Amino acid sequence: KIVLADDHPVYRDGLRQILALDPELQLVHETGNGRDALEQARRLKAEVLLLDIDMPQMNGLEVARERQRRRDPFEIVFLTMHRQEDLFNEAMDLGVKGYVLKDSAAADIRDAIHFVAGGRVYLSPSMSGFMMTRATGAQDFRTAQPGLEMLTASERRILKLIASDRTSKEIAEELGLSPRTVEHHRTFAQSLTSMAATRS
């Protein structure tokens, strides 16, 4: 079950035709803005939300961030013209499992949906280098900071929010924690930064 979101009607028509070629894919809703896409994905219990990054009301990254915050069960595939590494990394940090360039073949788009629905990651071939760079960077960081392997998933989530310049109050409200708990993790993050600076 798929919700499709793109604010260009002609491109959206083409995507609808691509999806119709696969009997295993059911398009349950299509829209031209991110907010409606998110609401309908929740209401219709979609398994995959296929959307452009650049959209009115809520862009794709905002949708992915809200999905992550609410822990919605559907997966996200981005269809985009953007090839920037920083945007790709932000999407991956938000739990997006599919990143497909808009000039990809129809079969690639359908494959991306099947992969992501099955819990796997699918990237346009030209983006695979970004994933390799990302994996190498993560391994280097784990080697430099072995203590991070001991962190729980909750602690890692807090550290990610701290790294995104959120205030302790904002993080506490989002995660249902006390500001004091967040401040404890902020102190830990600062100590990691100091250690990294000393080693370099």
PDB file of C-alpha atoms in Angstrom:
ATOM      1  CA  LYS A   1       0.000   0.000   0.000  1.00  0.00           C
ATOM      2  CA  ILE A   2       1.570   3.213  -1.222  1.00  0.00           C
ATOM      3  CA  VAL A   3       0.951   6.910  -0.705  1.00  0.00           C
ATOM      4  CA  LEU A   4       2.431   9.023  -3.501  1.00  0.00           C
ATOM      5  CA  ALA A   5       3.338  12.686  -3.016  1.00  0.00           C
ATOM      6  CA  ASP A   6       4.742  15.065  -5.629  1.00  0.00           C
ATOM      7  CA  ASP A   7       3.661  18.625  -6.344  1.00  0.00           C
ATOM      8  CA  HIS A   8       4.150  18.296 -10.117  1.00  0.00           C
ATOM      9  CA  PRO A   9       0.922  16.787 -11.546  1.00  0.00           C
ATOM     10  CA  VAL A  10       2.529  15.615 -14.802  1.00  0.00           C
ATOM     11  CA  TYR A  11       5.319  13.766 -13.015  1.00  0.00           C
ATOM     12  CA  ARG A  12       2.814  12.336 -10.553  1.00  0.00           C
ATOM     13  CA  ASP A  13       0.728  11.024 -13.464  1.00  0.00           C
ATOM     14  CA  GLY A  14       3.806   9.248 -14.788  1.00  0.00           C
ATOM     15  CA  LEU A  15       4.507   7.698 -11.403  1.00  0.00           C
ATOM     16  CA  ARG A  16       0.918   6.479 -11.159  1.00  0.00           C
ATOM     17  CA  GLN A  17       1.322   4.694 -14.491  1.00  0.00           C
ATOM     18  CA  ILE A  18       4.608   3.137 -13.336  1.00  0.00           C
ATOM     19  CA  LEU A  19       3.000   1.800 -10.169  1.00  0.00           C
ATOM     20  CA  ALA A  20       0.017   0.439 -12.093  1.00  0.00           C
ATOM     21  CA  LEU A  21       2.338  -1.878 -14.034  1.00  0.00           C
ATOM     22  CA  ASP A  22       3.088  -3.879 -10.884  1.00  0.00           C
ATOM     23  CA  PRO A  23       0.107  -5.868  -9.534  1.00  0.00           C
ATOM     24  CA  GLU A  24       1.773  -6.155  -6.120  1.00  0.00           C
ATOM     25  CA  LEU A  25       1.680  -2.383  -5.616  1.00  0.00           C
ATOM     26  CA  GLN A  26      -1.507  -0.670  -4.496  1.00  0.00           C
ATOM     27  CA  LEU A  27      -1.677   3.122  -4.733  1.00  0.00           C
ATOM     28  CA  VAL A  28      -4.049   4.154  -1.944  1.00  0.00           C
ATOM     29  CA  HIS A  29      -3.614   7.940  -2.107  1.00  0.00           C
ATOM     30  CA  GLU A  30      -1.792  10.634  -4.063  1.00  0.00           C
ATOM     31  CA  THR A  31      -1.274  14.249  -3.162  1.00  0.00           C
ATOM     32  CA  GLY A  32       0.726  17.374  -3.927  1.00  0.00           C
ATOM     33  CA  ASN A  33       1.893  18.317  -0.432  1.00  0.00           C
ATOM     34  CA  GLY A  34       3.821  16.709   2.373  1.00  0.00           C
ATOM     35  CA  ARG A  35       1.399  17.321   5.213  1.00  0.00           C
ATOM     36  CA  ASP A  36      -1.448  15.530   3.466  1.00  0.00           C
ATOM     37  CA  ALA A  37       0.912  12.699   2.507  1.00  0.00           C
ATOM     38  CA  LEU A  38       1.874  12.152   6.138  1.00  0.00           C
ATOM     39  CA  GLU A  39      -1.700  12.297   7.393  1.00  0.00           C
ATOM     40  CA  GLN A  40      -2.986   9.906   4.742  1.00  0.00           C
ATOM     41  CA  ALA A  41      -0.111   7.471   5.185  1.00  0.00           C
ATOM     42  CA  ARG A  42      -1.119   7.217   8.831  1.00  0.00           C
ATOM     43  CA  ARG A  43      -4.861   7.073   8.180  1.00  0.00           C
ATOM     44  CA  LEU A  44      -4.662   4.490   5.399  1.00  0.00           C
ATOM     45  CA  LYS A  45      -1.949   2.415   7.107  1.00  0.00           C
ATOM     46  CA  ALA A  46       0.358   2.681   4.112  1.00  0.00           C
ATOM     47  CA  GLU A  47       3.500   0.574   4.011  1.00  0.00           C
ATOM     48  CA  VAL A  48       5.527   2.928   1.821  1.00  0.00           C
ATOM     49  CA  LEU A  49       5.391   6.697   1.391  1.00  0.00           C
ATOM     50  CA  LEU A  50       6.885   7.657  -1.985  1.00  0.00           C
ATOM     51  CA  LEU A  51       7.578  11.377  -2.067  1.00  0.00           C
ATOM     52  CA  ASP A  52       9.613  14.222  -3.432  1.00  0.00           C
ATOM     53  CA  ILE A  53      11.870  16.130  -1.034  1.00  0.00           C
ATOM     54  CA  ASP A  54      10.775  19.561  -2.293  1.00  0.00           C
ATOM     55  CA  MET A  55       7.083  20.018  -1.566  1.00  0.00           C
ATOM     56  CA  PRO A  56       4.780  22.665  -0.092  1.00  0.00           C
ATOM     57  CA  GLN A  57       3.440  22.674   3.496  1.00  0.00           C
ATOM     58  CA  MET A  58       5.888  19.991   4.652  1.00  0.00           C
ATOM     59  CA  ASN A  59       8.955  19.035   2.651  1.00  0.00           C
ATOM     60  CA  GLY A  60      10.204  15.466   2.529  1.00  0.00           C
ATOM     61  CA  LEU A  61      12.764  15.911   5.291  1.00  0.00           C
ATOM     62  CA  GLU A  62      10.137  17.399   7.597  1.00  0.00           C
ATOM     63  CA  VAL A  63       7.851  14.444   6.871  1.00  0.00           C
ATOM     64  CA  ALA A  64      10.691  12.000   7.613  1.00  0.00           C
ATOM     65  CA  ARG A  65      11.536  13.844  10.829  1.00  0.00           C
ATOM     66  CA  GLU A  66       7.915  13.707  12.003  1.00  0.00           C
ATOM     67  CA  ARG A  67       7.661  10.025  11.062  1.00  0.00           C
ATOM     68  CA  GLN A  68      10.786   9.312  13.096  1.00  0.00           C
ATOM     69  CA  ARG A  69       9.465  11.288  16.063  1.00  0.00           C
ATOM     70  CA  ARG A  70       6.124   9.459  16.061  1.00  0.00           C
ATOM     71  CA  ARG A  71       7.697   6.112  15.107  1.00  0.00           C
ATOM     72  CA  ASP A  72       5.194   5.589  12.317  1.00  0.00           C
ATOM     73  CA  PRO A  73       5.412   2.072  10.836  1.00  0.00           C
ATOM     74  CA  PHE A  74       5.559   3.012   7.141  1.00  0.00           C
ATOM     75  CA  GLU A  75       8.846   3.361   5.247  1.00  0.00           C
ATOM     76  CA  ILE A  76       9.920   6.307   3.084  1.00  0.00           C
ATOM     77  CA  VAL A  77      11.351   6.422  -0.425  1.00  0.00           C
ATOM     78  CA  PHE A  78      12.592   9.813  -1.598  1.00  0.00           C
ATOM     79  CA  LEU A  79      12.287  10.609  -5.300  1.00  0.00           C
ATOM     80  CA  THR A  80      14.461  13.627  -5.904  1.00  0.00           C
ATOM     81  CA  MET A  81      16.710  15.570  -8.254  1.00  0.00           C
ATOM     82  CA  HIS A  82      19.127  16.330  -5.390  1.00  0.00           C
ATOM     83  CA  ARG A  83      22.557  14.701  -5.564  1.00  0.00           C
ATOM     84  CA  GLN A  84      24.158  16.562  -2.646  1.00  0.00           C
ATOM     85  CA  GLU A  85      25.904  14.374  -0.099  1.00  0.00           C
ATOM     86  CA  ASP A  86      24.786  16.435   2.910  1.00  0.00           C
ATOM     87  CA  LEU A  87      21.130  16.085   1.919  1.00  0.00           C
ATOM     88  CA  PHE A  88      21.597  12.357   1.390  1.00  0.00           C
ATOM     89  CA  ASN A  89      23.183  11.975   4.821  1.00  0.00           C
ATOM     90  CA  GLU A  90      20.376  13.913   6.470  1.00  0.00           C
ATOM     91  CA  ALA A  91      17.839  11.604   4.840  1.00  0.00           C
ATOM     92  CA  MET A  92      19.717   8.523   6.073  1.00  0.00           C
ATOM     93  CA  ASP A  93      19.956   9.980   9.586  1.00  0.00           C
ATOM     94  CA  LEU A  94      16.174  10.320   9.557  1.00  0.00           C
ATOM     95  CA  GLY A  95      15.700   6.633   8.769  1.00  0.00           C
ATOM     96  CA  VAL A  96      14.850   6.987   5.074  1.00  0.00           C
ATOM     97  CA  LYS A  97      15.499   3.632   3.395  1.00  0.00           C
ATOM     98  CA  GLY A  98      15.041   4.622  -0.250  1.00  0.00           C
ATOM     99  CA  TYR A  99      16.799   7.424  -2.133  1.00  0.00           C
ATOM    100  CA  VAL A 100      16.041   7.380  -5.848  1.00  0.00           C
ATOM    101  CA  LEU A 101      16.882  10.026  -8.434  1.00  0.00           C
ATOM    102  CA  LYS A 102      13.975  11.220 -10.532  1.00  0.00           C
ATOM    103  CA  ASP A 103      15.720  10.356 -13.767  1.00  0.00           C
ATOM    104  CA  SER A 104      15.859   6.673 -12.759  1.00  0.00           C
ATOM    105  CA  ALA A 105      14.194   4.022 -14.888  1.00  0.00           C
ATOM    106  CA  ALA A 106      10.679   2.887 -14.019  1.00  0.00           C
ATOM    107  CA  ALA A 107      11.990  -0.525 -12.948  1.00  0.00           C
ATOM    108  CA  ASP A 108      14.349   1.147 -10.445  1.00  0.00           C
ATOM    109  CA  ILE A 109      11.459   3.003  -8.837  1.00  0.00           C
ATOM    110  CA  ARG A 110       9.416  -0.182  -8.481  1.00  0.00           C
ATOM    111  CA  ASP A 111      12.454  -2.079  -7.168  1.00  0.00           C
ATOM    112  CA  ALA A 112      13.029   0.656  -4.589  1.00  0.00           C
ATOM    113  CA  ILE A 113       9.489   0.243  -3.255  1.00  0.00           C
ATOM    114  CA  HIS A 114       9.823  -3.544  -2.994  1.00  0.00           C
ATOM    115  CA  PHE A 115      13.223  -3.315  -1.295  1.00  0.00           C
ATOM    116  CA  VAL A 116      12.090  -0.743   1.234  1.00  0.00           C
ATOM    117  CA  ALA A 117       8.806  -2.543   1.968  1.00  0.00           C
ATOM    118  CA  GLY A 118      10.946  -5.598   2.761  1.00  0.00           C
ATOM    119  CA  GLY A 119      13.068  -3.671   5.230  1.00  0.00           C
ATOM    120  CA  ARG A 120      16.056  -3.215   2.940  1.00  0.00           C
ATOM    121  CA  VAL A 121      17.789  -0.065   1.684  1.00  0.00           C
ATOM    122  CA  TYR A 122      17.637   0.968  -1.978  1.00  0.00           C
ATOM    123  CA  LEU A 123      19.746   3.724  -3.542  1.00  0.00           C
ATOM    124  CA  SER A 124      20.156   4.915  -7.087  1.00  0.00           C
ATOM    125  CA  PRO A 125      23.472   3.456  -8.305  1.00  0.00           C
ATOM    126  CA  SER A 126      25.018   6.916  -8.626  1.00  0.00           C
ATOM    127  CA  MET A 127      24.409   7.493  -4.897  1.00  0.00           C
ATOM    128  CA  SER A 128      26.167   4.330  -3.721  1.00  0.00           C
ATOM    129  CA  GLY A 129      29.452   6.195  -3.295  1.00  0.00           C
ATOM    130  CA  PHE A 130      27.812   8.389  -0.648  1.00  0.00           C
ATOM    131  CA  MET A 131      26.812   5.297   1.308  1.00  0.00           C
ATOM    132  CA  MET A 132      30.367   3.947   1.183  1.00  0.00           C
ATOM    133  CA  THR A 133      31.732   7.279   2.415  1.00  0.00           C
ATOM    134  CA  ARG A 134      29.117   7.308   5.162  1.00  0.00           C
ATOM    135  CA  ALA A 135      29.972   3.766   6.288  1.00  0.00           C
ATOM    136  CA  THR A 136      33.709   4.518   6.300  1.00  0.00           C
ATOM    137  CA  GLY A 137      33.170   7.684   8.300  1.00  0.00           C
ATOM    138  CA  ALA A 138      31.013   5.866  10.846  1.00  0.00           C
ATOM    139  CA  GLN A 139      33.650   3.140  11.274  1.00  0.00           C
ATOM    140  CA  ASP A 140      36.422   5.722  11.702  1.00  0.00           C
ATOM    141  CA  PHE A 141      34.366   7.504  14.340  1.00  0.00           C
ATOM    142  CA  ARG A 142      33.634   4.268  16.215  1.00  0.00           C
ATOM    143  CA  THR A 143      37.351   3.457  16.184  1.00  0.00           C
ATOM    144  CA  ALA A 144      38.207   6.892  17.529  1.00  0.00           C
ATOM    145  CA  GLN A 145      35.416   6.749  20.133  1.00  0.00           C
ATOM    146  CA  PRO A 146      35.045   3.100  21.173  1.00  0.00           C
ATOM    147  CA  GLY A 147      32.775   4.073  24.074  1.00  0.00           C
ATOM    148  CA  LEU A 148      29.977   4.830  21.616  1.00  0.00           C
ATOM    149  CA  GLU A 149      29.440   1.106  21.068  1.00  0.00           C
ATOM    150  CA  MET A 150      28.152   0.947  24.651  1.00  0.00           C
ATOM    151  CA  LEU A 151      25.394   3.517  24.056  1.00  0.00           C
ATOM    152  CA  THR A 152      21.779   2.434  23.962  1.00  0.00           C
ATOM    153  CA  ALA A 153      19.524   3.343  21.026  1.00  0.00           C
ATOM    154  CA  SER A 154      17.841   5.961  23.243  1.00  0.00           C
ATOM    155  CA  GLU A 155      21.175   7.536  24.147  1.00  0.00           C
ATOM    156  CA  ARG A 156      22.198   7.676  20.499  1.00  0.00           C
ATOM    157  CA  ARG A 157      18.914   9.366  19.607  1.00  0.00           C
ATOM    158  CA  ILE A 158      19.514  12.038  22.254  1.00  0.00           C
ATOM    159  CA  LEU A 159      23.049  12.646  21.007  1.00  0.00           C
ATOM    160  CA  LYS A 160      21.772  13.031  17.428  1.00  0.00           C
ATOM    161  CA  LEU A 161      19.297  15.684  18.549  1.00  0.00           C
ATOM    162  CA  ILE A 162      22.024  17.463  20.516  1.00  0.00           C
ATOM    163  CA  ALA A 163      24.212  17.430  17.402  1.00  0.00           C
ATOM    164  CA  SER A 164      21.381  19.051  15.419  1.00  0.00           C
ATOM    165  CA  ASP A 165      21.551  22.112  17.742  1.00  0.00           C
ATOM    166  CA  ARG A 166      18.269  21.440  19.532  1.00  0.00           C
ATOM    167  CA  THR A 167      17.951  22.943  23.010  1.00  0.00           C
ATOM    168  CA  SER A 168      17.736  20.681  26.053  1.00  0.00           C
ATOM    169  CA  LYS A 169      14.144  21.812  26.618  1.00  0.00           C
ATOM    170  CA  GLU A 170      13.153  20.960  23.023  1.00  0.00           C
ATOM    171  CA  ILE A 171      14.763  17.533  23.240  1.00  0.00           C
ATOM    172  CA  ALA A 172      13.170  16.817  26.614  1.00  0.00           C
ATOM    173  CA  GLU A 173       9.714  17.713  25.286  1.00  0.00           C
ATOM    174  CA  GLU A 174      10.144  15.656  22.114  1.00  0.00           C
ATOM    175  CA  LEU A 175      11.362  12.527  23.886  1.00  0.00           C
ATOM    176  CA  GLY A 176       9.344  12.842  27.097  1.00  0.00           C
ATOM    177  CA  LEU A 177      12.428  13.200  29.291  1.00  0.00           C
ATOM    178  CA  SER A 178      13.436  15.597  32.032  1.00  0.00           C
ATOM    179  CA  PRO A 179      15.704  18.496  30.998  1.00  0.00           C
ATOM    180  CA  ARG A 180      18.173  17.281  33.637  1.00  0.00           C
ATOM    181  CA  THR A 181      18.522  13.926  31.852  1.00  0.00           C
ATOM    182  CA  VAL A 182      19.160  15.689  28.547  1.00  0.00           C
ATOM    183  CA  GLU A 183      21.736  17.956  30.194  1.00  0.00           C
ATOM    184  CA  HIS A 184      23.546  14.844  31.446  1.00  0.00           C
ATOM    185  CA  HIS A 185      23.791  13.554  27.879  1.00  0.00           C
ATOM    186  CA  ARG A 186      24.845  16.983  26.626  1.00  0.00           C
ATOM    187  CA  THR A 187      27.751  16.950  29.093  1.00  0.00           C
ATOM    188  CA  PHE A 188      28.716  13.502  27.808  1.00  0.00           C
ATOM    189  CA  ALA A 189      28.601  14.744  24.189  1.00  0.00           C
ATOM    190  CA  GLN A 190      30.847  17.665  25.072  1.00  0.00           C
ATOM    191  CA  SER A 191      33.344  15.309  26.683  1.00  0.00           C
ATOM    192  CA  LEU A 192      33.396  13.210  23.476  1.00  0.00           C
ATOM    193  CA  THR A 193      34.056  16.347  21.444  1.00  0.00           C
ATOM    194  CA  SER A 194      36.907  17.342  23.763  1.00  0.00           C
ATOM    195  CA  MET A 195      38.427  13.863  23.500  1.00  0.00           C
ATOM    196  CA  ALA A 196      38.225  13.950  19.708  1.00  0.00           C
ATOM    197  CA  ALA A 197      39.880  17.367  19.592  1.00  0.00           C
ATOM    198  CA  THR A 198      42.688  16.157  21.882  1.00  0.00           C
ATOM    199  CA  ARG A 199      43.336  13.087  19.687  1.00  0.00           C
ATOM    200  CA  SER A 200      43.465  15.135  16.508  1.00  0.00           C
TER     201      SER A 200
END
